[in-house]
Structure formats: C-alpha cells, structure tokens
XYZ file of C-alpha atoms in Angstrom:
704
model
C -32.887 -102.869 192.795
C -31.632 -99.658 191.239
C -32.835 -96.134 190.907
C -36.292 -94.962 189.914
C -36.119 -92.323 187.171
C -39.026 -89.889 186.767
C -39.017 -87.705 183.640
C -41.219 -84.598 183.951
C -42.459 -82.984 180.725
C -44.382 -79.762 181.266
C -47.194 -78.406 179.112
C -48.160 -75.048 177.678
C -47.539 -71.912 179.723
C -44.780 -69.651 180.993
C -42.850 -72.116 183.138
C -39.401 -71.319 184.442
C -36.646 -73.935 184.652
C -37.211 -76.111 187.708
C -40.864 -75.148 188.296
C -42.289 -78.424 186.992
C -39.861 -80.796 188.682
C -40.163 -78.944 192.009
C -43.970 -79.137 191.895
C -43.900 -82.897 191.229
C -41.219 -83.559 193.872
C -43.133 -81.516 196.430
C -46.403 -83.359 195.824
C -44.782 -86.808 195.549
C -42.953 -86.473 198.876
C -45.892 -84.973 200.795
C -48.076 -87.244 202.927
C -51.415 -87.961 201.262
C -54.039 -87.710 204.012
C -57.511 -89.229 203.582
C -59.742 -86.165 203.766
C -62.842 -88.330 204.275
C -61.423 -90.361 207.126
C -63.185 -90.160 210.507
C -60.343 -91.861 212.327
C -57.994 -90.056 214.653
C -55.302 -89.901 213.456
C -56.609 -89.836 209.895
C -55.411 -92.460 207.454
C -52.521 -91.343 205.314
C -50.072 -92.583 202.722
C -46.512 -91.543 203.405
C -42.983 -92.108 202.222
C -41.683 -90.801 205.504
C -39.157 -87.979 205.739
C -36.866 -87.600 202.742
C -33.685 -85.850 201.753
C -33.758 -83.898 198.479
C -30.574 -83.019 196.597
C -30.842 -80.341 193.937
C -28.669 -80.543 190.810
C -28.518 -78.616 187.563
C -26.694 -79.480 184.373
C -26.612 -77.723 181.014
C -26.893 -80.093 178.061
C -26.198 -79.203 174.406
C -29.139 -78.785 172.016
C -27.187 -80.556 169.269
C -23.973 -82.493 168.846
C -21.011 -80.239 169.704
C -19.334 -80.579 166.312
C -18.457 -76.970 165.535
C -21.708 -76.155 163.680
C -22.539 -73.828 165.273
C -19.202 -72.949 166.779
C -20.645 -72.095 170.205
C -22.643 -74.769 172.000
C -26.336 -74.021 172.493
C -27.210 -75.298 175.946
C -30.453 -75.835 177.800
C -30.969 -76.386 181.548
C -31.865 -79.760 183.028
C -33.006 -79.574 186.652
C -32.414 -82.775 188.597
C -33.782 -83.683 192.025
C -32.392 -86.755 193.796
C -34.693 -88.005 196.571
C -33.777 -90.567 199.246
C -35.329 -91.651 202.518
C -34.009 -89.349 205.237
C -30.525 -90.162 206.489
C -30.238 -93.037 204.027
C -26.942 -93.669 202.274
C -28.390 -96.372 200.031
C -27.877 -94.810 196.607
C -29.681 -97.712 194.943
C -32.947 -96.865 196.714
C -33.087 -93.400 195.201
C -35.557 -91.626 192.940
C -34.169 -89.150 190.414
C -36.484 -86.539 188.929
C -35.335 -84.953 185.652
C -37.127 -82.094 183.904
C -37.549 -81.831 180.130
C -37.778 -78.050 179.856
C -38.883 -76.399 176.588
C -40.876 -73.244 177.500
C -37.939 -71.068 176.403
C -38.670 -72.104 172.800
C -41.660 -69.728 172.811
C -40.816 -67.040 175.383
C -43.309 -64.389 176.458
C -42.476 -60.855 175.253
C -41.890 -57.878 177.532
C -43.397 -54.409 177.004
C -46.113 -53.028 174.745
C -44.320 -53.069 171.397
C -42.965 -56.591 171.764
C -46.361 -57.805 172.979
C -48.108 -56.134 170.036
C -45.720 -57.702 167.517
C -45.984 -61.047 169.318
C -49.779 -60.889 169.105
C -49.656 -60.257 165.369
C -47.037 -62.964 164.829
C -49.191 -65.462 166.751
C -52.203 -64.558 164.576
C -50.103 -65.103 161.470
C -48.656 -68.249 163.017
C -52.103 -69.839 163.005
C -51.376 -70.393 159.332
C -48.888 -73.128 160.291
C -51.636 -75.038 162.106
C -53.926 -74.706 159.088
C -51.121 -75.888 156.795
C -50.498 -78.933 158.988
C -54.206 -79.804 159.015
C -54.749 -79.473 155.265
C -51.548 -81.409 154.496
C -52.709 -84.250 156.755
C -56.256 -84.561 155.426
C -56.529 -83.160 151.866
C -55.175 -83.541 148.349
C -52.736 -81.289 146.495
C -55.371 -78.895 145.120
C -56.664 -77.995 148.603
C -53.114 -77.756 149.925
C -52.049 -75.395 147.122
C -55.086 -73.174 147.672
C -54.422 -72.831 151.399
C -50.763 -72.080 150.710
C -51.913 -69.334 148.329
C -53.957 -67.804 151.150
C -50.984 -67.849 153.526
C -48.692 -66.384 150.861
C -51.106 -63.487 150.350
C -51.333 -62.925 154.107
C -47.598 -63.170 154.782
C -46.283 -61.806 151.501
C -48.695 -58.910 150.889
C -50.887 -57.899 153.834
C -48.296 -58.192 156.602
C -45.391 -56.523 154.690
C -47.614 -53.645 153.526
C -48.688 -53.036 157.121
C -44.994 -52.977 158.038
C -44.250 -50.508 155.217
C -47.002 -48.187 156.435
C -45.743 -48.455 160.005
C -42.211 -47.535 158.916
C -43.583 -44.503 157.065
C -45.684 -43.486 160.060
C -42.657 -43.669 162.365
C -40.635 -41.536 159.924
C -43.337 -38.868 159.920
C -42.945 -38.629 163.694
C -39.635 -36.875 162.986
C -41.737 -33.787 162.361
C -42.855 -33.746 166.007
C -39.229 -33.057 166.993
C -37.012 -30.073 166.210
C -36.289 -31.470 162.741
C -38.916 -30.420 160.194
C -39.757 -32.412 157.064
C -39.395 -30.159 154.044
C -36.963 -27.818 155.831
C -34.268 -29.811 157.600
C -35.111 -33.128 155.936
C -36.189 -33.262 152.267
C -39.579 -34.901 151.779
C -38.174 -37.226 149.137
C -35.538 -38.382 151.635
C -38.256 -39.709 153.965
C -39.626 -41.820 151.122
C -36.157 -43.145 150.292
C -35.559 -43.859 153.981
C -38.786 -45.865 154.099
C -37.561 -48.170 151.346
C -34.035 -48.456 152.748
C -35.301 -49.251 156.253
C -37.570 -51.957 154.831
C -34.573 -53.461 153.015
C -32.416 -53.218 156.151
C -35.039 -54.940 158.303
C -35.372 -57.684 155.700
C -31.619 -58.213 155.642
C -31.496 -58.257 159.451
C -34.280 -60.856 159.683
C -32.579 -62.979 157.025
C -29.200 -62.786 158.770
C -30.199 -63.131 162.421
C -33.609 -64.784 162.732
C -34.111 -68.512 162.436
C -35.938 -68.612 159.132
C -39.170 -70.545 158.903
C -41.254 -71.023 155.791
C -43.782 -68.216 156.280
C -41.216 -65.833 157.789
C -39.259 -66.228 154.568
C -42.351 -65.166 152.614
C -42.813 -62.120 154.865
C -39.140 -61.174 154.558
C -39.185 -61.504 150.778
C -42.397 -59.459 150.601
C -40.953 -56.702 152.780
C -37.725 -56.671 150.758
C -39.679 -56.527 147.471
C -41.761 -53.561 148.619
C -38.667 -51.835 149.984
C -36.846 -52.327 146.685
C -39.900 -51.070 144.781
C -39.964 -47.876 146.868
C -36.257 -47.286 146.224
C -36.767 -47.942 142.505
C -39.668 -45.467 142.338
C -37.578 -42.878 144.177
C -34.729 -43.346 141.703
C -37.146 -43.080 138.794
C -38.415 -39.677 139.888
C -35.221 -38.282 141.441
C -32.381 -39.536 139.211
C -32.486 -38.580 135.514
C -30.707 -41.778 134.431
C -33.627 -43.780 135.827
C -36.364 -41.619 134.306
C -37.505 -44.576 132.224
C -38.938 -46.068 135.430
C -41.147 -43.020 135.981
C -42.187 -43.037 132.316
C -43.109 -46.709 132.581
C -45.216 -46.104 135.690
C -47.061 -43.218 134.055
C -47.674 -45.216 130.857
C -48.904 -48.283 132.724
C -51.256 -46.179 134.824
C -52.710 -44.457 131.788
C -53.240 -47.792 130.001
C -54.984 -49.387 132.992
C -57.250 -46.387 133.565
C -58.192 -46.250 129.902
C -58.795 -50.001 129.628
C -60.814 -50.496 132.805
C -62.555 -47.193 133.392
C -62.235 -45.343 130.076
C -60.643 -42.305 131.715
C -57.260 -40.621 131.521
C -56.873 -39.222 135.015
C -53.339 -38.326 136.154
C -51.350 -40.681 138.333
C -51.423 -38.222 141.236
C -54.300 -35.847 141.791
C -53.288 -32.168 141.901
C -53.050 -30.751 145.417
C -55.905 -28.533 146.647
C -55.475 -24.760 146.672
C -55.972 -24.310 150.428
C -52.831 -26.058 151.729
C -52.236 -26.125 155.470
C -48.868 -25.067 156.868
C -47.441 -28.574 157.054
C -48.380 -29.527 153.515
C -47.187 -26.178 152.171
C -43.834 -26.912 153.755
C -43.464 -30.666 153.320
C -45.615 -31.715 150.361
C -46.523 -28.767 148.118
C -46.753 -30.865 144.924
C -48.679 -33.765 146.523
C -45.920 -36.409 146.203
C -46.231 -37.656 149.772
C -50.023 -37.644 149.580
C -49.926 -39.609 146.338
C -47.477 -42.189 147.686
C -49.522 -42.813 150.845
C -52.724 -43.098 148.821
C -51.308 -45.754 146.507
C -49.733 -47.686 149.373
C -53.100 -47.829 151.112
C -54.786 -48.848 147.839
C -52.244 -51.642 147.482
C -53.097 -52.808 150.989
C -56.820 -52.663 150.241
C -56.282 -54.717 147.072
C -54.151 -57.203 149.020
C -56.884 -57.528 151.617
C -59.486 -58.172 148.934
C -57.257 -60.842 147.377
C -56.605 -62.478 150.760
C -60.283 -62.508 151.713
C -61.201 -63.916 148.297
C -58.620 -66.678 148.654
C -59.938 -67.386 152.157
C -63.449 -67.767 150.746
C -62.096 -70.052 148.012
C -60.387 -72.186 150.689
C -63.706 -72.507 152.520
C -65.612 -73.514 149.368
C -62.885 -75.989 148.389
C -63.211 -77.715 151.773
C -66.762 -78.655 150.745
C -66.130 -79.780 147.175
C -62.543 -80.971 146.755
C -61.597 -84.568 147.626
C -60.002 -85.802 150.823
C -56.755 -87.751 151.051
C -58.067 -89.879 153.929
C -61.405 -91.410 154.828
C -63.500 -89.549 157.368
C -62.771 -90.135 161.079
C -64.431 -93.160 162.654
C -66.123 -90.974 165.288
C -67.868 -89.046 162.475
C -66.610 -85.708 163.853
C -65.174 -83.282 161.344
C -61.391 -83.180 161.094
C -61.426 -80.163 158.765
C -59.844 -77.370 160.770
C -58.161 -75.144 158.195
C -61.254 -73.151 157.007
C -61.876 -72.064 160.612
C -58.192 -71.080 160.840
C -58.766 -68.799 157.823
C -61.644 -67.094 159.626
C -59.649 -66.698 162.842
C -56.654 -65.174 161.050
C -58.788 -62.634 159.175
C -60.940 -61.713 162.172
C -58.141 -61.284 164.702
C -55.776 -59.529 162.290
C -58.460 -57.019 161.240
C -59.412 -56.281 164.819
C -55.999 -55.923 166.384
C -54.213 -54.112 163.548
C -57.083 -51.630 163.480
C -56.800 -51.227 167.251
C -53.075 -50.552 166.992
C -53.531 -47.972 164.207
C -56.230 -46.156 166.190
C -54.026 -46.161 169.276
C -51.031 -44.996 167.263
C -53.020 -42.137 165.718
C -54.242 -41.061 169.156
C -50.739 -41.125 170.611
C -49.322 -39.151 167.688
C -51.955 -36.455 168.122
C -51.061 -36.127 171.811
C -47.338 -36.203 171.105
C -47.565 -33.376 168.582
C -49.258 -30.958 170.996
C -47.658 -31.862 174.302
C -44.035 -31.891 173.173
C -43.486 -28.267 172.248
C -46.299 -27.777 169.731
C -49.017 -25.606 171.272
C -52.415 -25.155 169.702
C -51.533 -22.147 167.525
C -48.603 -23.784 165.686
C -48.773 -25.112 162.100
C -47.767 -28.634 163.193
C -50.676 -28.742 165.632
C -53.075 -27.613 162.917
C -51.730 -30.309 160.626
C -52.856 -32.888 163.189
C -56.411 -31.614 163.339
C -59.013 -33.684 161.447
C -58.828 -31.319 158.506
C -55.029 -31.177 158.614
C -52.740 -33.092 156.259
C -50.535 -34.976 158.739
C -53.547 -36.213 160.697
C -55.074 -37.276 157.399
C -52.019 -39.381 156.535
C -52.264 -41.333 159.778
C -56.012 -41.631 159.369
C -55.637 -43.036 155.854
C -53.166 -45.638 157.068
C -55.982 -46.908 159.253
C -58.425 -46.632 156.367
C -57.636 -50.060 154.919
C -59.583 -51.694 157.760
C -62.340 -49.128 158.242
C -64.842 -50.717 155.899
C -64.661 -54.147 157.538
C -63.692 -53.213 161.101
C -67.274 -53.215 162.343
C -67.856 -56.751 161.113
C -64.666 -58.068 162.730
C -65.521 -56.370 166.059
C -69.021 -57.829 166.043
C -67.684 -61.247 165.104
C -65.023 -61.293 167.803
C -67.563 -60.166 170.395
C -69.951 -62.984 169.463
C -67.038 -65.446 169.351
C -65.877 -64.524 172.865
C -69.424 -64.500 174.269
C -70.075 -67.949 172.792
C -66.865 -69.265 174.326
C -67.760 -67.749 177.716
C -71.290 -69.199 177.529
C -69.839 -72.610 176.751
C -67.544 -72.423 179.781
C -70.537 -71.539 182.002
C -72.601 -74.353 180.483
C -69.838 -76.856 181.184
C -69.572 -75.534 184.733
C -73.111 -76.762 185.410
C -73.011 -79.937 183.283
C -70.528 -82.091 185.153
C -72.879 -85.082 185.110
C -72.900 -84.921 181.301
C -69.123 -84.571 181.085
C -68.715 -87.767 183.122
C -70.395 -89.855 180.432
C -68.104 -92.349 178.658
C -68.561 -90.615 175.303
C -69.983 -87.093 175.780
C -71.088 -85.080 172.770
C -68.414 -82.764 171.284
C -70.976 -79.957 171.652
C -70.419 -80.113 175.413
C -67.076 -81.888 175.802
C -64.977 -79.320 173.923
C -64.200 -75.629 174.255
C -61.132 -75.428 172.021
C -62.174 -76.502 168.494
C -65.840 -76.543 169.519
C -68.166 -77.315 166.561
C -70.143 -74.076 166.947
C -67.040 -71.886 167.220
C -65.604 -73.598 164.152
C -68.873 -73.073 162.265
C -68.993 -69.436 163.337
C -65.485 -68.734 162.026
C -66.463 -70.261 158.669
C -69.616 -68.116 158.631
C -67.438 -65.067 159.272
C -65.377 -65.889 156.166
C -68.575 -65.888 154.093
C -69.781 -62.627 155.673
C -66.523 -60.716 155.260
C -66.192 -61.876 151.643
C -69.764 -60.737 150.909
C -69.063 -57.361 152.530
C -65.798 -56.917 150.606
C -67.533 -57.683 147.299
C -70.407 -55.340 148.162
C -68.037 -52.493 149.011
C -66.091 -53.039 145.796
C -69.250 -52.998 143.673
C -70.532 -49.931 145.507
C -67.302 -48.003 144.914
C -66.906 -48.957 141.273
C -70.438 -49.065 139.910
C -72.700 -47.111 142.304
C -75.457 -49.724 142.072
C -79.050 -48.736 142.799
C -79.583 -51.741 145.079
C -76.973 -50.244 147.420
C -78.337 -46.703 147.438
C -79.224 -44.890 150.657
C -82.398 -46.249 152.216
C -82.070 -49.773 150.810
C -81.713 -52.880 152.952
C -78.310 -53.547 151.429
C -77.051 -50.096 152.462
C -78.495 -50.535 155.952
C -76.684 -53.856 156.345
C -73.404 -52.386 155.054
C -73.644 -49.422 157.427
C -74.448 -51.732 160.309
C -71.194 -53.663 160.036
C -68.891 -51.075 158.437
C -66.834 -48.618 160.449
C -68.246 -45.128 160.096
C -67.601 -42.387 162.655
C -70.940 -40.709 161.986
C -73.064 -43.878 162.098
C -71.038 -46.368 164.089
C -68.622 -44.521 166.358
C -68.892 -47.153 169.093
C -66.953 -49.610 166.923
C -63.943 -47.302 166.861
C -64.179 -46.849 170.624
C -64.125 -50.627 171.149
C -61.177 -51.064 168.800
C -59.274 -48.253 170.515
C -60.111 -49.819 173.880
C -58.457 -53.080 172.807
C -55.323 -51.190 171.873
C -55.334 -49.336 175.208
C -55.750 -52.648 177.060
C -52.666 -54.088 175.380
C -50.763 -50.822 175.917
C -51.482 -50.736 179.669
C -51.385 -54.463 180.475
C -48.846 -56.056 178.107
C -47.772 -58.748 180.587
C -51.382 -59.903 181.048
C -51.900 -60.133 177.305
C -48.543 -61.881 176.812
C -49.459 -64.480 179.426
C -52.823 -65.148 177.793
C -51.051 -65.549 174.453
C -48.747 -68.195 175.911
C -51.112 -71.105 175.239
C -51.566 -70.279 171.551
C -47.910 -69.324 171.133
C -46.717 -72.705 172.422
C -49.071 -74.582 170.089
C -48.082 -72.438 167.106
C -44.375 -72.890 167.861
C -44.816 -76.667 167.739
C -46.283 -76.329 164.212
C -43.676 -73.973 162.654
C -42.318 -75.363 159.372
C -38.967 -74.603 157.744
C -39.820 -75.139 154.065
C -42.795 -75.585 151.777
C -43.236 -79.326 151.297
C -47.008 -79.479 150.777
C -47.339 -83.218 151.423
C -46.981 -85.512 154.417
C -44.025 -87.728 153.556
C -42.044 -89.783 156.092
C -38.622 -88.354 156.833
C -38.824 -85.038 154.992
C -42.094 -84.049 156.614
C -40.978 -84.640 160.204
C -37.625 -82.963 159.568
C -39.437 -79.823 158.399
C -40.694 -78.859 161.889
C -37.728 -77.006 163.314
C -38.954 -76.082 166.812
C -40.823 -79.369 167.223
C -37.621 -81.259 166.467
C -35.641 -79.075 168.873
C -38.124 -79.886 171.655
C -38.177 -83.586 170.814
C -34.380 -83.613 170.753
C -34.341 -82.252 174.306
C -36.438 -85.200 175.473
C -33.915 -87.581 173.936
C -30.941 -85.677 175.393
C -32.379 -85.734 178.933
C -33.254 -89.428 178.666
C -29.807 -90.281 177.312
C -28.015 -88.393 180.076
C -30.109 -89.867 182.897
C -29.849 -93.408 181.540
C -26.099 -93.036 181.278
C -25.603 -91.350 184.650
C -28.284 -93.033 186.796
C -28.773 -96.520 185.225
C -32.379 -96.678 186.478
C -34.187 -99.965 187.061
C -37.557 -98.430 186.111
C -38.797 -95.221 184.513
C -41.935 -93.136 185.017
C -42.755 -90.401 182.513
C -45.131 -87.767 183.950
C -46.402 -85.281 181.375
C -49.081 -82.624 181.055
C -50.917 -80.978 178.145
C -48.560 -80.323 175.214
C -45.939 -82.303 177.105
C -48.063 -85.437 176.638
C -47.803 -84.978 172.871
C -44.018 -84.723 173.164
C -43.801 -87.775 175.435
C -46.042 -90.040 173.339
C -44.296 -89.117 170.100
C -40.819 -89.630 171.505
C -41.677 -92.945 173.140
C -42.484 -94.166 169.615
C -39.127 -92.899 168.307
C -36.546 -95.358 167.077
C -33.805 -93.278 168.703
C -35.456 -93.643 172.130
C -35.959 -97.379 171.580
C -32.247 -97.760 170.788
C -31.272 -95.887 173.962
C -33.531 -97.999 176.152
C -32.276 -101.218 174.585
C -28.707 -100.151 175.281
C -29.571 -99.884 178.987
C -31.494 -103.190 179.311
C -34.981 -101.816 178.559
C -36.099 -100.726 182.036
C -39.901 -100.962 182.442
C -41.745 -97.714 181.728
C -44.940 -96.239 183.124
C -46.377 -93.353 181.115
C -48.693 -90.947 182.939
C -50.446 -88.282 180.873
C -52.567 -85.471 182.312
C -54.931 -83.137 180.467
C -53.770 -84.678 177.211
C -54.881 -83.514 173.722
C -53.071 -86.441 172.076
C -56.069 -88.126 170.444
C -58.981 -85.677 170.526
C -56.910 -82.865 169.016
C -53.589 -83.956 167.520
C -54.427 -87.408 166.168
C -57.893 -86.223 165.101
C -56.805 -83.151 163.099
C -53.310 -84.332 162.078
C -53.868 -88.081 161.636
C -50.809 -88.850 159.525
C -48.329 -86.834 161.579
C -49.499 -87.817 165.080
C -50.175 -91.527 165.052
C -50.032 -92.965 168.552
C -50.118 -96.539 169.802
C -48.475 -98.473 172.604
C -47.619 -101.095 169.965
C -44.936 -98.686 168.739
C -43.766 -97.827 172.260
C -41.239 -99.835 174.308
C -42.354 -103.355 175.180
C -44.228 -103.615 178.455
C -45.002 -99.890 178.678
C -48.085 -99.165 180.821
C -50.027 -95.984 180.029
C -52.409 -94.264 182.442
C -54.267 -91.065 181.550
C -55.665 -88.698 184.198
C -58.038 -85.920 183.222
C -60.415 -83.417 184.755
C -63.915 -83.708 183.426
C -64.042 -80.010 182.491
C -60.539 -79.761 181.013
C -60.846 -77.587 177.903
C -57.636 -78.895 176.298
C -57.504 -82.633 176.888
C -59.681 -85.308 178.468
C -59.914 -88.985 177.479
C -57.409 -90.915 175.412
C -58.978 -93.196 172.789
C -58.742 -96.799 173.949
C -57.458 -98.053 170.597
C -54.119 -96.431 171.447
C -53.488 -99.093 174.082
C -53.908 -96.803 177.102
C -54.460 -98.966 180.200
C -57.154 -96.726 181.686
C -58.566 -93.183 181.692
C -58.904 -91.872 185.257
C -61.217 -88.896 185.730
C -61.100 -86.392 188.594
C -63.459 -83.584 189.491
C -63.593 -80.293 187.595
C -60.763 -77.792 188.080
C -59.775 -76.613 184.600
C -56.542 -77.342 182.764
C -53.769 -76.070 185.014
C -52.340 -77.275 188.325
C -52.432 -81.052 187.763
C -49.007 -81.662 189.316
C -50.114 -80.497 192.779
C -53.771 -81.614 192.660
C -54.850 -83.774 195.630
C -57.339 -85.776 193.542
C -54.707 -86.420 190.872
C -52.268 -87.776 193.444
C -55.003 -89.854 195.025
C -55.492 -91.467 191.617
C -51.735 -91.963 191.271
C -51.383 -93.658 194.663
C -54.551 -95.755 194.608
C -55.319 -96.560 190.947
C -51.998 -96.184 189.150
C -50.188 -97.662 192.188
C -47.431 -95.093 191.981
C -44.444 -95.884 194.197
C -41.797 -93.288 194.846
C -39.062 -95.710 195.957
C -38.261 -99.182 194.745
C -37.903 -100.310 198.378
C -40.567 -98.697 200.609
C -38.877 -96.951 203.556
C -39.684 -97.759 207.118
C -42.216 -95.290 208.503
C -43.001 -94.277 212.046
C -46.468 -93.712 213.457
C -47.764 -90.294 212.540
C -49.001 -87.914 215.231
C -52.652 -86.895 215.188
C -53.574 -83.578 213.584
C-alpha cells in the first residue's frame, strides 16, 4: 500500500532537535493498556514489537543559489518504524520532525537573560501591531505605530545610552581614574562613539526587523548627538554648536518659564574627592541630568501616546464588523498596558541591582572605607548620585507598576485555582470566556487598560506638581496621599524598592529559570516579528513581511517536499501541538503545499491538532491574517482536535472551520500532550489512528 508519513510539528517551548519526534514515536509504538479493565490479562491495543531506524538530514532554509553564499541548514530528524524483523519497506511508517525552536533560542547567563526579557517586552509591540492592522482603520494603526516608535526610538535607546555611560563610569573602580588617567570629556565622547559602534554592529550583523531598525536609528541618533555636543564644547571650529545650544536653552526658558537660568547649574562649594577630581566644573553632572530629563520626557510622551491609543480604541472606527461570538477582538490597548508595566518594573529592578552591585564593587575591589572613591559612592557622594539619578526616571511611577504587576499576577493565579475546581464548567460546549481563558482573559485585559489610565493620570499629576505647585496636591491632601501611595519614595514607600530589587536579584541568581519561563512569550513574539512598516493587511506584501514566520513556514514545506520525494507515502498524518497547530493549519492552506501534494498523487491527509489556539486566539484577534477552513485545505483532509479542558492556551476549534470533531480529555495543563495516555486513547479509539497501513500479526500478551 505504501508508507505512512507522520509529520510532527512541535509547539512553544525549549525543544531540542529530535525531542518531539522521539516522544511521538515512543508513545505510538507503546502498547495501550486498558487501565479500567478487570480482565487478566488486561485488554490492550498493540502494534507488536517494532524496529526503529534513526536518521538525520540537514535541509537548506532557502534555495542554495549563492545568496547567501553559505547554505543555512536546519536539522530534520527522521524515524522509520517497521514491524520487528520485517523487510517489507512498503509497510513502514516514517516520522519526520518540523523543528523550529531554534528560531527563538533561550539565552544563557544573567546579562543575556536580562536583555532577552527587555526585548520580549518590547516585542509585544509586534503583536499589538498585528492586532490593530487586522481590525482597525488607518488612524488607529498610525497612532499605535506612534506609540511603538516612541518606545523603540526614544525610551529604549535612552536607557541604552545611560547604561553605556554607567559602564564607562565603572572604569573608576579600577586602577584607572577618571579625571587623572582618563579625561572626563573622553568618557562622554566614548559614550557617543560606543553608541554609534553598537548601532553599526546591529545594522551589519543582526537580521533587521521593523522595530529593531527604529531602535538602531534612535541609538545612532543619540550617539551622534553626544559626539556633536562634545565637538561643540571641545573643538573651537564647532563652537557654533555650543552657542546654538545655549541660545536655544535661553529662549525656551524665557518663553515657557520666564527665567534665564544657565544651561548647567554651578557646582556646589563642598565637592567630594571624586567630583573635585573628575567633574570640578559640573560638566558630567549636567550631561547626566539632561539625559535623565530626556528619558523622563520620552516616558511622558510614550505614556501619553499609550493613553491616546486606549481612547482611540473606544471612538475610532473598525475595519471589520465585530466577532460573531460578541467577544472583544481588541487586544492592542492591553498590549500597551503590558509593555509599560513590565518595562517600568524590570528596568527599575535592573537599575537598582546595578547600583547595588556597583556600590559593592567599589569597596571590595581595593577601595576601603576611608578612600575618596568609597566616599563618592555613599548616598551623599557624587558617583553614587549619578547611578541613583539614572534610576530616577522610573522612581515616580515605580510604585504603581509594582502594585499593578502584583495584582496582575495574583489575578492570574486566582484564575488558575478557580479553573482547577471548575472542571464541570469547562466541559460545557460553550463555556464563558471568564472561565475558559487564562491568556487574554477579559479581566486581565481590562486591568491592563485600567493601568494605562492610572499611569497616565499619575504622570500628568507629577508634571503639574513639579511645574505649578498646585494647592490641591499639597501635603495633607487626598491627591498627595494617593501620589505618595503609588510613587516610589524611600522615606514613605521603601518596600517598593525592596520588591523591585528582589526581582532583579531573582533574575541574577536564576537566569535559566527566567529564560525558560520567557520561552512561551518569546516564541509567540518571534512569530509576529515584521520586517517593514506596511500598516495595512494586504495579500502578498503583508504575509511576506513576517520574516521569522515565513522561515518557519518554509521549513514545513521543505520537510514535506523531502519526505514526499524520498518516501512516496500513501497517506499522511500531521500531528501538531500549540503554536505548531497554527503553522500546520496555515501551511495546509498554502498553494505551494497543494502543488506538492498534487505532484505526488494527493495522498489522503489526517490533521491532528492538540492544545490549539488557532481559532480562539489567532483567528479571533488576527481575523484577516489567520483565516482557517478545511475548504482551503487539500481535498478529503480530515481534521481532529484534541484538547484538555483546562488548557490555558488552546481548547476547542470552531466548528465552522470544518474540523471533524473536538475531543476533550481531563485536565492536565498545556504541556505533555504527545505522551499523554488519555490523548492516545482518543487517537486509537475516536480518531482511529493506525500506525501501519497493514496491521502486523501480534502474539498473545503475557499477563502483568
């Protein structure tokens, strides 16, 4: 009859090549014993003993046409299974793995994990972009893009600039002293040059995506600005730059505040030893102060744009009618809240941890308590003050973000517990989204939107308080009490700093644990990364814009093409889980896949999805990009969906897709489907899964 081909497409997580196919082969070739049987021996389903042959081939990511010159290969693990001692190659099942976890690898070590965490938080912007482009008109799309530009082009690069400066100041904890061995102005020039070098390196080496381009351009612009300012104050031929800065500052101060204060405040008379050596005229102090002010202004702009995005989601028109199930498909305002909340919390944690480590480094490594460098790190010292001010951009809103994240996590935990004791409700044909979902839960989405409103109100209140000293915000008023309650203040709210520092310590000590937890979000974000700003969902251009998604989809096609060509199967089974079900359903609707199957006589296909978010997440929130229907899949395809009733990622598939049946199994979370006894019971009994085209002869099994 011919071979049986089984394609295995794994889901989110940190899989290694071969893990998925080995799990499926192991479960498929293991006897399925009836655990409820009272007979002796117990009833069992068996394929009998089998021989398994392990193969591995490396296939090219793209056509090997010289661009790039060196082939980019990915591993394809193959397992050929036959009845034991059989030489009938036609009665053989070939398992082939579509591996893609290396497209979003987990980082190693604290620094890589920290940067990966921040990049994942920023990467949420891609998901928001995809949602708004699928459901809204140009005005909403442009507004959300403005928010992401501010986040990627201003907030993130300015944090990077401050980090570069902080690392340069660590030179002073070594034998080289700033102001003696290294001129102070040289550290400022180095900051700009390093920013430019990093930008050039990213541009030359990294695979550029849309928002990474914005970050790189922002970092390069700030680096160039620093170099230009240095030239203006250090090179006489460029003095016109310094004159322009001074004139612009004087004009702004006179126009807005009616004052004529100098650009840089004069240094105090009681200079500590470090400042007397490294910054006697206050240049370094002035530069740090204005960099932090620029970051504060960028934060205010970003938060304001986030609030505008939220308001626009209520008032601006939609591009599509509302979903038939009457559940909201508006995800992007909640994405705004998540990006602001997580970025505030974790960047603040990292700055607190960095400040603590610097203080320890300066005293332990050759700087005892009576030295000037140690005194400079004391709270009243200048160097400590510089690090403290670099954390100051988040101080005023840190308390609110800590509170919000605590409530967010507690709500998620409470929901998990509630679902644990509500299995009867989850078994209903159409359970309420208030109980059926954890990811994208209506309350969590509402809470993130509420956070956007709260942080915008706090930012406006702090701005008004600083600029106008309003009576309604004076000490003793309710407004002041509320501001103190959520703002970071060592004297009034020291516990907030301790919590933030604790988060940084957790990541520092357990980076692998954090990296593993990030894997789920990282995989989803990677699938949404866009190459260019298109702003509208248009056939052809839109799909081509998702670089990693297309790489992953191309792997599916490559594996299918190779196995069709090499194995000439008489039937195909596609077994997929989680994100892999999205890949499988999209590719089975692809014209390229249809052409391949037609070339090899259109073997019948059975699609098996497990824990699938295809309809309740992807088609719901990205309706134009993730249409799914068996009408667009190969003729005769049969689709079965298996889900656990408490799966927090994927459960039922909407019946209008053409799915043959949704098969539920008892609660066990989202992972481990491929080796689940209840899943395989469903496969054998309800899906009527058959490993071999010709069932092998079996001998009587001995009693347990």
